[in-house]
XYZ file of C-alpha atoms in Angstrom:
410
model
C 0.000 0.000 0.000
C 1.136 3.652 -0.623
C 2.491 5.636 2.266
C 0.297 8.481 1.394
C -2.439 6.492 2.352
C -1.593 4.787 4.931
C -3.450 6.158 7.555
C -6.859 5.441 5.261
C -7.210 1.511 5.131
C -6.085 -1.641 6.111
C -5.842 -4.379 4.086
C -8.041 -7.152 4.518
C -7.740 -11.158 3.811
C -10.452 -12.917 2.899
C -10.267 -16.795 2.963
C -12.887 -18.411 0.083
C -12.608 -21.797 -1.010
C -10.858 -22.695 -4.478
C -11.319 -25.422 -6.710
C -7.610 -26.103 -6.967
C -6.483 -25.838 -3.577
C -8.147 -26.041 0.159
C -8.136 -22.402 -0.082
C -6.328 -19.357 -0.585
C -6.170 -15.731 0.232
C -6.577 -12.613 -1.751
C -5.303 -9.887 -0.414
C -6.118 -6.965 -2.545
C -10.313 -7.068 -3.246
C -11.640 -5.565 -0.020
C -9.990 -3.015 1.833
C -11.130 -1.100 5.182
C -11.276 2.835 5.030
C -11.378 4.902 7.874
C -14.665 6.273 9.322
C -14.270 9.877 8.602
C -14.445 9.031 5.041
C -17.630 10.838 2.879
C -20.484 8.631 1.799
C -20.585 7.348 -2.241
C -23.667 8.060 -4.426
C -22.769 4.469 -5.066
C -22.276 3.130 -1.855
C -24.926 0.973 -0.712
C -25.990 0.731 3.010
C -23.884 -1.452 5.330
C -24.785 -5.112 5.513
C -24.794 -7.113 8.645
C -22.690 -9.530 7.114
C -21.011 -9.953 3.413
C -20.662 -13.346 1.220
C -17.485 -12.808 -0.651
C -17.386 -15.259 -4.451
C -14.760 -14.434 -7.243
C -13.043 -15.885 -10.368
C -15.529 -18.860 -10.467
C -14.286 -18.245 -14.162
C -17.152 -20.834 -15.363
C -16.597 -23.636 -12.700
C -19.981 -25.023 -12.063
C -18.329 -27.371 -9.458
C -16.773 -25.121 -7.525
C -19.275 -22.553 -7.565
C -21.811 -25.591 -5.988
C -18.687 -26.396 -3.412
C -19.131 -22.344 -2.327
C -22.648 -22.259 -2.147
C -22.869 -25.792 -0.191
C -20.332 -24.500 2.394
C -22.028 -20.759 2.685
C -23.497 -19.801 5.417
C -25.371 -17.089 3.899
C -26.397 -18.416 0.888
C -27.736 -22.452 -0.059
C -29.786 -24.285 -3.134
C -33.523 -24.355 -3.358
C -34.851 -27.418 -5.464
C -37.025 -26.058 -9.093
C -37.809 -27.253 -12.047
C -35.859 -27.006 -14.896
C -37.086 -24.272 -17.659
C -37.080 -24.771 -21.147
C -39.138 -22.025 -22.763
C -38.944 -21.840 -26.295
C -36.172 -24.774 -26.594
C -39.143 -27.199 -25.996
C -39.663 -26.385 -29.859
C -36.254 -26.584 -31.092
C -35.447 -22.586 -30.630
C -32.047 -23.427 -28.726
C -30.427 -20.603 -26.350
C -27.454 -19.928 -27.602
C -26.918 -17.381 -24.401
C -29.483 -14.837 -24.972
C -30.767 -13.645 -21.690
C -34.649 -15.139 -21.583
C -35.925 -15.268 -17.934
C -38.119 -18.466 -19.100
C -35.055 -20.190 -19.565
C -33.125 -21.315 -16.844
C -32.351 -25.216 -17.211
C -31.285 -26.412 -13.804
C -33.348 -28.227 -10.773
C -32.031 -25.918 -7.984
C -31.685 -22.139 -7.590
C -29.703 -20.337 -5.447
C -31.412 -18.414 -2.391
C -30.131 -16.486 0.748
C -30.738 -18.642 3.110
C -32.317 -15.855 5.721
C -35.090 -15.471 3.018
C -38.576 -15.854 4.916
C -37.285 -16.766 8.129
C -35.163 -13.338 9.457
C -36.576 -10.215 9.392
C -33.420 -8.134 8.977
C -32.453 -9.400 5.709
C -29.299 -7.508 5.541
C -26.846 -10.142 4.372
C -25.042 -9.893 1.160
C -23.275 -11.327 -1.767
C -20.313 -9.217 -3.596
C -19.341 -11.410 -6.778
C -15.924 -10.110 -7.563
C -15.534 -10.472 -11.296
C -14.245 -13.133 -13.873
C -17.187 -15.141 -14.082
C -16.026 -17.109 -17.192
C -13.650 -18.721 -19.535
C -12.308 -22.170 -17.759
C -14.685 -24.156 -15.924
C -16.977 -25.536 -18.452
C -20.055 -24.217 -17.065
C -19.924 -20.202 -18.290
C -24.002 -20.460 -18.850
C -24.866 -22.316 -15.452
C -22.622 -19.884 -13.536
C -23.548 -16.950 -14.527
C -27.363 -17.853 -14.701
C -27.263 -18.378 -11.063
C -26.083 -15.499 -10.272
C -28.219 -13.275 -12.708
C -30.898 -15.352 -10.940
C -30.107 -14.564 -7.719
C -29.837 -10.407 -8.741
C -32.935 -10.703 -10.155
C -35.002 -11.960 -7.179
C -32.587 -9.846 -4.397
C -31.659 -6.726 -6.192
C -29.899 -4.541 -3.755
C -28.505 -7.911 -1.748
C -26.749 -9.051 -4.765
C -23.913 -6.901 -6.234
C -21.787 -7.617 -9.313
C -17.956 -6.457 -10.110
C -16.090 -5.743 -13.334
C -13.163 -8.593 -13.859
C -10.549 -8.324 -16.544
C -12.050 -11.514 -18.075
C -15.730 -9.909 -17.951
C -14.714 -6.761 -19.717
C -12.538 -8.259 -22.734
C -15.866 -9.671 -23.716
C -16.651 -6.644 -25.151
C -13.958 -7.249 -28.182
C -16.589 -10.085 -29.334
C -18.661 -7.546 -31.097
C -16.140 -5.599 -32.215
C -13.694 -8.273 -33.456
C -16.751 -10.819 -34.903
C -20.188 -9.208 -35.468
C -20.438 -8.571 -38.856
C -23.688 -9.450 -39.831
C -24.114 -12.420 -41.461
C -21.155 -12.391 -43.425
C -18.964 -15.601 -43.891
C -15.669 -13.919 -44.237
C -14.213 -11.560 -41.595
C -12.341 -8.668 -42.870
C -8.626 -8.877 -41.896
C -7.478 -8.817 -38.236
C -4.204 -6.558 -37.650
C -3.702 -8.808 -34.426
C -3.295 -7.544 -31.049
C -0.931 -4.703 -29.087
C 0.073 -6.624 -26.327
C 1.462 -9.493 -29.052
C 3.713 -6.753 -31.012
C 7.255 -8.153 -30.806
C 6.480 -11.477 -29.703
C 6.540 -13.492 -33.130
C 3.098 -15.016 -31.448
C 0.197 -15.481 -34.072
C -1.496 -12.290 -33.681
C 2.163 -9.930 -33.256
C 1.080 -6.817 -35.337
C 4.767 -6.611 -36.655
C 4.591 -10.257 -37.712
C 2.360 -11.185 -41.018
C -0.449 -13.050 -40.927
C -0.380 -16.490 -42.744
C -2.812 -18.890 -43.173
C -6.482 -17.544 -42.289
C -6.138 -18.249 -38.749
C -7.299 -14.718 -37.716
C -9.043 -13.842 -41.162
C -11.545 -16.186 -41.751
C -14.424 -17.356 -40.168
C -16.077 -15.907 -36.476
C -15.460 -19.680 -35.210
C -12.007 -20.037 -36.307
C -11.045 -16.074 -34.996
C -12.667 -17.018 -32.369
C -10.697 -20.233 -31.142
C -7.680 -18.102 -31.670
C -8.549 -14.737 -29.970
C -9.849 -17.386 -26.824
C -6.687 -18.969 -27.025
C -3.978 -16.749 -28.257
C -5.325 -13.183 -26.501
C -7.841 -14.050 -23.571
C -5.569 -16.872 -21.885
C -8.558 -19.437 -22.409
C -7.338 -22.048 -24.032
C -9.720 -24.833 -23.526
C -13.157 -22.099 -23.575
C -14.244 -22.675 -27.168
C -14.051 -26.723 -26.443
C -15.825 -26.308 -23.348
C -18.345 -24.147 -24.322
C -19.273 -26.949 -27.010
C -19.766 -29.453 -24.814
C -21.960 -27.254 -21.908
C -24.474 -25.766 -25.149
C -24.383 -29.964 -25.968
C -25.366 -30.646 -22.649
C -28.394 -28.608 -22.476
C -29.425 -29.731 -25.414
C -29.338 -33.212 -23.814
C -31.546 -31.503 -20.982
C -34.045 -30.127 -23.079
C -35.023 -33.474 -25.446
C -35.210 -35.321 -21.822
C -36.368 -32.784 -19.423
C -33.813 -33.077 -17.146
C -31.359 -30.613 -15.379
C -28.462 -29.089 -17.685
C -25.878 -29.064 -14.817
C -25.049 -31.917 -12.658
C -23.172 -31.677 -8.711
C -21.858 -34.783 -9.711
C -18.060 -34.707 -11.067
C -18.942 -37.422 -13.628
C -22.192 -37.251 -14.402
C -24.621 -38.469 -17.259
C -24.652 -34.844 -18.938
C -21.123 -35.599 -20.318
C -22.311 -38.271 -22.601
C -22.176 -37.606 -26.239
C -24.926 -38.105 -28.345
C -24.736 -38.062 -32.417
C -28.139 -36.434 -32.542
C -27.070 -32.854 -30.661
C -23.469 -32.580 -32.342
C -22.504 -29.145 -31.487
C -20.940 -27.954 -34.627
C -17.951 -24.706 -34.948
C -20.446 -22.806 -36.288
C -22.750 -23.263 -33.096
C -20.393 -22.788 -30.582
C -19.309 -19.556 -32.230
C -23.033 -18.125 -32.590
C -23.281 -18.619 -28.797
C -20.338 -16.833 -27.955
C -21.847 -13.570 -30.451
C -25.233 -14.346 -29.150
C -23.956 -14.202 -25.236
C -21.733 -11.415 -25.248
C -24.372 -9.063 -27.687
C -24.472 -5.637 -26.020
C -28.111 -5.659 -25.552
C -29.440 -9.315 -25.153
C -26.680 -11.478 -23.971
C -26.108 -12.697 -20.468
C -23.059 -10.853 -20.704
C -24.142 -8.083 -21.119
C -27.057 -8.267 -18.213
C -23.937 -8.502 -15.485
C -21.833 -6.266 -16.904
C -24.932 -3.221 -16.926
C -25.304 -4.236 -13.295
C -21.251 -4.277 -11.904
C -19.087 -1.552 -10.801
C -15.236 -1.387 -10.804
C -15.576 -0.544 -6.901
C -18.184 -1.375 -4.000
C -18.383 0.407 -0.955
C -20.311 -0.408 1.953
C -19.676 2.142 5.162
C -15.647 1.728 5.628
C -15.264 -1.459 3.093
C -14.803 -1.481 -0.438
C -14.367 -4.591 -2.984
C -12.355 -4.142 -6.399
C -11.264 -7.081 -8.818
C -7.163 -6.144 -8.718
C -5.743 -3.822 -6.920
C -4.962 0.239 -5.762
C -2.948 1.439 -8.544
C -0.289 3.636 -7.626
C -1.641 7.073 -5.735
C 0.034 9.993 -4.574
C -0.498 13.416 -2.862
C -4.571 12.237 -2.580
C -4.196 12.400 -6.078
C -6.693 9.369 -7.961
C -5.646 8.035 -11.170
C -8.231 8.425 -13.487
C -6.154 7.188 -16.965
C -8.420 7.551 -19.613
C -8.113 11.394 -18.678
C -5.361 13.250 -20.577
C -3.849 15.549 -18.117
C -2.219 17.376 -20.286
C -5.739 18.441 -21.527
C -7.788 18.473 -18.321
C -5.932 20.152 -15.609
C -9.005 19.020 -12.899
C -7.469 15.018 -13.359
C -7.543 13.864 -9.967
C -9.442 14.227 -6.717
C -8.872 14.944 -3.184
C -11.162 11.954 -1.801
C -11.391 8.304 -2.495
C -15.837 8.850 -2.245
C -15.183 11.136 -5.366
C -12.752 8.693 -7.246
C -14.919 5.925 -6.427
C -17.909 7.921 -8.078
C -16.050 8.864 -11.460
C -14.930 5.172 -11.849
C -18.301 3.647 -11.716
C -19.522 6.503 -14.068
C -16.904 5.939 -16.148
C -17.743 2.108 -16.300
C -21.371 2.757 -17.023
C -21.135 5.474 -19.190
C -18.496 2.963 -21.398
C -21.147 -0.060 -21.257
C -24.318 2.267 -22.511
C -21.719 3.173 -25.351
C -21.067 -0.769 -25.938
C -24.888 -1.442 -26.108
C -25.319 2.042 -28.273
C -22.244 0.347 -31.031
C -24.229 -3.516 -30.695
C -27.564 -1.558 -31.966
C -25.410 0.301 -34.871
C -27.107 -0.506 -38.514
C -24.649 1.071 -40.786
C -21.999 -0.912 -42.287
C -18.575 -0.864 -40.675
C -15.680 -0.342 -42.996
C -13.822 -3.617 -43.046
C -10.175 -1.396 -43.773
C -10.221 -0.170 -40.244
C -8.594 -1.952 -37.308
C -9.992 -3.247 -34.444
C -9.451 -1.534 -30.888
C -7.110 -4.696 -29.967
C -5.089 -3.682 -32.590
C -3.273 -0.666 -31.172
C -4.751 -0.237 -27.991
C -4.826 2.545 -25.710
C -6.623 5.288 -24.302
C -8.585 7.689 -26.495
C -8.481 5.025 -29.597
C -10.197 6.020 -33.074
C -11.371 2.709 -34.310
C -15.384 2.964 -34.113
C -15.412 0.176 -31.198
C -12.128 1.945 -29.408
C -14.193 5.525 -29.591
C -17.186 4.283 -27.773
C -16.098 1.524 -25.295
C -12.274 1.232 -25.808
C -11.550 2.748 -22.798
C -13.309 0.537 -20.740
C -11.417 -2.293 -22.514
C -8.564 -0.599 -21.512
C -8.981 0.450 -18.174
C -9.326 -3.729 -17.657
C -5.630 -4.559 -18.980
C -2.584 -4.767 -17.371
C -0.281 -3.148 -19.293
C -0.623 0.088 -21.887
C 0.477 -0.242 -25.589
C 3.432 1.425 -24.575
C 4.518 -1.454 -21.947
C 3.838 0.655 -19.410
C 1.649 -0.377 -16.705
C -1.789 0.701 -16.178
C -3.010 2.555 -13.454
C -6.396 -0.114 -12.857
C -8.264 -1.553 -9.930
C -9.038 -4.301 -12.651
C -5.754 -5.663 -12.716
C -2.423 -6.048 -10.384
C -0.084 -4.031 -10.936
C 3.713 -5.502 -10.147
């Protein structure tokens, strides 16, 4: 921590269980402020108690592991719902509340029995990408926001807001061939498929959304089993549907993960769900990332994904601020900083869901934000949302690092 700040928190450690290991300990995603601090306009009141779940990254198994060992939150038994899959219409990851294929739901487990429902669940960002169960993970929790509102409260991870290159790097209507991808900033100088300095051979990153797609999951999102897995999790709900029976399974080995010749889950498929999941203004996606922050506050605690960035003199980064052009960058209080960066986040997503209901053609010459990068980027994505993307990486096209509560910086 900073010495000029100091005196304002104390670090907290907060033990959750992980699927890898007994446990572990993060020590960077809640921190303790001291009283005389000023309240947010986005700080919600103070809970009696706090449920703390992050970087489930699409592990059905451990997110069931968490919510069996809560004591704030458990599993209430439903019926699966189909909606219009019953007639063949499969959900490729378009948010439809009469869809929700699983026999349990998760509850607070206070719900009709205390009458000071004041505890609370902070998810604290990368909800996909590794587990195998993206849709079932981050159904629950939609589920859960939906039915407890203001008990349920959702923050941006790295791996939740490089979801919004899908649209910009593979919605092109419903052509077959992708215009040319220049590869990616953080690549350049690597000789990696996808180094901007290096040319592109075969049609690895040219071609079609499902083949771009395998490589931008691989190659640029560090997911390198996601396509696969997402395959075989839209294959298992189709399993569900035909036999009315729950799309996710407790059970490490379970009957879901047999393959059937009749619901082959083809390149194309897999692809469409990815486009159809990530869309600015339908996908599930997009319905967490219009509901989390970049910081939650309640009284003298606040949650963030990575960590303080470097702050000095009470001054608060704010990066996607030249300061050369706006003398007012920075602010004397973290309840003002804390204010501009949710702003800032929301104002970015509206601009996402503004570009995903865009008519007009795009001009295939141009390059993609990923491309070059950075703050204040002209590409018609990097205008609108770029900085958000941004704002969620590590390191600046310039290898410098970036000032982000998204990420860690060394």
């Amino acid at each position: 921590m900073r010495a000029a700040l100091q005196h304002h928190f104390i670090k907290l450690r907060i033990r959750y269980f992980n699927n890898r290991q007994s446990c572990r300990y993060i020590h960077s995603s809640s921190i303790t402020l001291s009283s005389s601090q000023s309240q947010s306009k986005n700080e919600a009141a103070f809970p009696s108690s706090i449920t703390f779940l992050t970087d489930v990254e699409g592990d059905g198994h451990y997110f069931d592991r968490f919510i069996h060992h809560s004591e704030i939150l458990g599993f209430r038994s439903i019926q699966p719902s189909f909606g219009a899959c019953k007639n063949g219409n499969w959900n490729f990851g378009t948010h439809d509340p009469e869809y929700f294929p699983y026999d349990k739901e998760v509850v607070f487990l206070d719900d009709g029995t205390i009458d000071n429902k004041t505890s609370m669940l902070v998810y604290g960002g990368d909800i996909w990408d590794k587990g195998g169960a993206d849709f079932y993970v981050i159904r629950q929790l939609l589920s859960l926001h939906t039915r407890y509102p203001s008990r349920v409260h959702f923050i941006m991870g790295n791996r939740d807001i490089n979801k919004l290159r899908i649209v910009d790097e593979l919605d092109f209507g419903e052509t077959k061939k992708l215009p040319k991808h220049k590869g990616v900033y953080w690549l350049r100088g690597t000789g990696l498929p996808g180094d901007p300095e290096k040319p592109l051979g075969s049609t690895t990153m040219t071609e079609t959304a499902a083949e771009r797609l395998k490589w931008m999951l691989r190659g640029t999102m560090g997911s390198v089993n996601a396509f696969e897995l997402r395959r075989q999790e839209l294959q298992r709900e189709r399993l569900a549907v035909m036999n009315d029976q729950s799309a996710f399974s407790t059970q490490e080995c379970s009957e879901h993960e047999t393959t059937s010749e009749e619901f082959i889950v083809s390149d194309d498929d897999a692809a469409k769900s990815y486009l159809h999941s990530c869309n600015p203004n339908l996908g599930l996606m997009s319905q967490y990332l219009s509901h989390a922050k970049l910081m939650i506050r309640f009284g003298s605690v606040i949650f963030l994904h990575g960590a303080l960035p470097t702050i000095e003199a009470n001054s608060f980064p704010l990066p996607w601020i030249n300061p050369e052009s706006d003398k007012s960058v920075g602010h004397e209080t973290l309840t003002e900083w804390i204010d501009d960066l949710n702003d800032f986040a929301s104002d970015q997503i509206t601009n996402w869901k503004e570009f995903g209901k865009a008519k007009q053609p795009r001009d295939a010459r141009e390059d993609f934000w990923a491309s070059k990068g950075g703050y204040s980027n002209t590409s018609s994505g990097g205008k609108l949302f770029g900085n958000l993307l941004q704002y969620g990486m590590n390191t600046l096209p310039d290898k410098s690092k970036n000032q982000s509560v998204v990420t860690i910086v060394g």
